[in-house]
GROMACS .gro file of C-alpha atoms in nm:
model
  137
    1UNK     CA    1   0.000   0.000   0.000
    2UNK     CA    2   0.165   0.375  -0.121
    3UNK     CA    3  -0.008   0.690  -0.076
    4UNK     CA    4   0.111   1.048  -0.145
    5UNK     CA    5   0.050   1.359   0.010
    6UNK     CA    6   0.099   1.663  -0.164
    7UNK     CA    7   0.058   2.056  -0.047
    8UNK     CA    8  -0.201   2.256  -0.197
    9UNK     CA    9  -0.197   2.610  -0.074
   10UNK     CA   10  -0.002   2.772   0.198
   11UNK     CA   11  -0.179   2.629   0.468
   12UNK     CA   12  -0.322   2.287   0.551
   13UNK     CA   13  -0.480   2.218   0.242
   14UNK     CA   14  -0.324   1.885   0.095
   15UNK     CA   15  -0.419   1.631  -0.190
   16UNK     CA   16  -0.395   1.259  -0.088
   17UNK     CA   17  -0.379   1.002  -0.379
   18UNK     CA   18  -0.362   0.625  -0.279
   19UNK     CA   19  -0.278   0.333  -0.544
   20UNK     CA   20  -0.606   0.366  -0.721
   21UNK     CA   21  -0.460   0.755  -0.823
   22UNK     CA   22  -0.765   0.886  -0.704
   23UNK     CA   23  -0.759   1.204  -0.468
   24UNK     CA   24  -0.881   1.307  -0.200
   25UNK     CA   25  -0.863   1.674  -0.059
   26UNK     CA   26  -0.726   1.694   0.319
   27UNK     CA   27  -0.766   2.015   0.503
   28UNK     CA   28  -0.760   2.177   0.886
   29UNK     CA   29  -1.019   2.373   1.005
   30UNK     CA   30  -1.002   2.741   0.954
   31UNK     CA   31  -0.947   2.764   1.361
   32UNK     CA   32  -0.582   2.681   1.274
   33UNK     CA   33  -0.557   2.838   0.931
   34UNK     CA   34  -0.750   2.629   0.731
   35UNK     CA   35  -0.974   2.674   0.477
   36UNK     CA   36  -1.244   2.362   0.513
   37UNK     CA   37  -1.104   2.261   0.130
   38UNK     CA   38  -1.140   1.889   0.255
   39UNK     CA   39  -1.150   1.623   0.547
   40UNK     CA   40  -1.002   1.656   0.856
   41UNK     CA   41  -0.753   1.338   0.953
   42UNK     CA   42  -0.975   1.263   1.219
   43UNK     CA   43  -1.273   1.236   1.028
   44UNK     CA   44  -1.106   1.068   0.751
   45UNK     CA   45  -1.010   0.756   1.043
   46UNK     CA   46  -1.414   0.733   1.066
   47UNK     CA   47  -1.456   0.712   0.682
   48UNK     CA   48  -1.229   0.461   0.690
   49UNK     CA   49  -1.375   0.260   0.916
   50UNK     CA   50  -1.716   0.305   0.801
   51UNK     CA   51  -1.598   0.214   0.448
   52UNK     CA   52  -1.422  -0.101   0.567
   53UNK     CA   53  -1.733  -0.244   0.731
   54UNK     CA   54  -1.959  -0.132   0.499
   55UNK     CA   55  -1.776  -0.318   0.212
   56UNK     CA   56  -1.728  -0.640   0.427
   57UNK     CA   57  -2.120  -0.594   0.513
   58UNK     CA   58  -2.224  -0.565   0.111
   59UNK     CA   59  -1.985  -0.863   0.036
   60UNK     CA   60  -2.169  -1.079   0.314
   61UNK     CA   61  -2.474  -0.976   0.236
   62UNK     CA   62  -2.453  -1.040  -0.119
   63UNK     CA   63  -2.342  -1.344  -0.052
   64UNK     CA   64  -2.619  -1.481   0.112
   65UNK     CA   65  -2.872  -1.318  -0.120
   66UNK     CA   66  -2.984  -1.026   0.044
   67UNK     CA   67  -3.127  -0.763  -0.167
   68UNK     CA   68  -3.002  -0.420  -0.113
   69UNK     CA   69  -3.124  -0.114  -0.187
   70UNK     CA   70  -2.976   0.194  -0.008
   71UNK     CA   71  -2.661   0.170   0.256
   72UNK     CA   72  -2.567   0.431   0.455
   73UNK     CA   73  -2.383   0.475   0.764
   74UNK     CA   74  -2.369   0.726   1.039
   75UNK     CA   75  -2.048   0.744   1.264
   76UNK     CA   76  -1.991   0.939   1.574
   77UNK     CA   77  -1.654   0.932   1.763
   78UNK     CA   78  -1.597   1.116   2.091
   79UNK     CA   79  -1.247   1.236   2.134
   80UNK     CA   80  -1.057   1.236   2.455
   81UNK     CA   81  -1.116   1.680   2.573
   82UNK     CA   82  -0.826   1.840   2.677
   83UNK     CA   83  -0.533   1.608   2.511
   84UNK     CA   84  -0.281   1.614   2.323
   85UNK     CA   85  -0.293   1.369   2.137
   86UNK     CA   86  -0.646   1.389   2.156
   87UNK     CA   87  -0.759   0.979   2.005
   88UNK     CA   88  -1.099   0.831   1.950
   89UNK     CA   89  -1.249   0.724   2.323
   90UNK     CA   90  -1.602   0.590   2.210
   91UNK     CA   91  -1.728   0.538   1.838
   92UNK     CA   92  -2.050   0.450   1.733
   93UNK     CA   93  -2.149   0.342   1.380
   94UNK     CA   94  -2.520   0.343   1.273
   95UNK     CA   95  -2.585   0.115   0.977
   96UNK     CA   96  -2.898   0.283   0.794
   97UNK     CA   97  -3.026  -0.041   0.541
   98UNK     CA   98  -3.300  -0.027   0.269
   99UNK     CA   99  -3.404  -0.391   0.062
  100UNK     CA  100  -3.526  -0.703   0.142
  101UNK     CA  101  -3.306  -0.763   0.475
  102UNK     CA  102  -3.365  -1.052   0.710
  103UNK     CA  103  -3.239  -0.869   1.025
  104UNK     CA  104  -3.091  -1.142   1.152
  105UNK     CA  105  -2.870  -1.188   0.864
  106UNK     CA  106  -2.757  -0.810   0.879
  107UNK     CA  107  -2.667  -0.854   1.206
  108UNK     CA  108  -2.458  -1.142   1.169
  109UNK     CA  109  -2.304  -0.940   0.863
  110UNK     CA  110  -2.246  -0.611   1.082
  111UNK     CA  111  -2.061  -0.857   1.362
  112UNK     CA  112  -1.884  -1.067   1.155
  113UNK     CA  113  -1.775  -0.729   0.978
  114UNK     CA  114  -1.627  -0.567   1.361
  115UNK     CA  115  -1.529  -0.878   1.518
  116UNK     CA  116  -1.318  -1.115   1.219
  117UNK     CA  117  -1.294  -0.890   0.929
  118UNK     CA  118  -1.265  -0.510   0.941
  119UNK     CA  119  -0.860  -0.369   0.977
  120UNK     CA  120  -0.994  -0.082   1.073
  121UNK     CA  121  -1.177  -0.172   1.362
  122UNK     CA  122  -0.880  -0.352   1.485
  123UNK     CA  123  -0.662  -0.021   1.482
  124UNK     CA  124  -0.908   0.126   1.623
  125UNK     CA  125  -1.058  -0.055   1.912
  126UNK     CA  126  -0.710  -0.067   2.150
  127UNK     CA  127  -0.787   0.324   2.216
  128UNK     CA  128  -1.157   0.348   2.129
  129UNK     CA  129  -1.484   0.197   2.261
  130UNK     CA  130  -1.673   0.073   1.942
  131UNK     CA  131  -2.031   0.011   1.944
  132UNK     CA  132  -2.293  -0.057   1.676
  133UNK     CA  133  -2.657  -0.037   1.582
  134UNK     CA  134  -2.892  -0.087   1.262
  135UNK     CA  135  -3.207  -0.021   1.108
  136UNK     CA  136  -3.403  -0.121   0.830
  137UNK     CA  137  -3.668   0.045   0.664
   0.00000   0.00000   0.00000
C-alpha cells in the first residue's frame, strides 16, 4: 500500500492520492488556518472505518442473497477533551439499510464485519470503545 501527500496552498490544504490515483482533498479547520477545502484526519479515520465495514457488510450480504437497496452509515466518535494527542475514546457506527433484509442476517453481517474482518476496527478498538446499531426500513 503507497499513498502520497501533496501541499495545496499555503496552509493545511493537501491532496492525498492512494494506489487507485484517485484524490482526496485533506484540510484543517479554519481555527488553525484552514480553509475547510477537505476532510479533517480525524474524520477521515471514521470514513475509513465506516468504508471497511460497509464493504465487508455488502460482500456478506450479497453473498447470502440479500437484496439491497440503499446503505448508509452514520459514525460518531468522541475524542478524549483536553489532550494532546487527543484519540478516538467511544465510536459509534449506525448502519442505515433499505431492501429485502432478514435482520438477523444483517446482524450477523455487521458482527462478523467488527469482530473477524474489518482492519480498521482492529486499529481502532485498543484506544476506542466501538459500538454498533442498525435499522431497516
Amino acid at each position: 500500500m503507497h499513498v502520497e501527500l501533496v501541499r495545496v496552498d499555503d496552509a493545511f490544504h493537501f491532496q492525498a492520492t492512494g494506489t487507485a490515483g484517485v484524490a482526496l482533498d485533506i484540510d484543517g479547520s479554519t481555527d488553525i488556518g484552514g480553509h475547510n477545502a477537505g476532510a479533517r484526519p480525524m474524520e477521515m479515520l471514521l470514513m475509513g472505518l465506516a468504508s471497511c465495514s460497509a464493504i465487508d457488510v455488502i460482500l456478506i450480504l450479497k453473498k447470502q442473497k440479500q437484496v439491497i437497496d440503499d446503505f448508509r452509515l452514520r459514525v460518531d466518535g468522541l475524542r478524549e477533551k483536553d489532550a494532546t494527542p487527543a484519540p478516538f475514546q467511544k465510536i459509534h457506527i449506525t448502519y442505515l439499510l433499505k431492501g429485502q433484509l432478514d435482520a438477523n442476517k444483517v446482524q450477523r453481517a455487521i458482527d462478523l464485519s467488527m469482530d473477524k474482518y474489518c482492519s480498521a476496527t482492529a486499529q481502532l478498538r485498543p484506544t476506542a470503545e466501538i459500538t454498533y446499531s442498525f435499522e431497516i426500513a
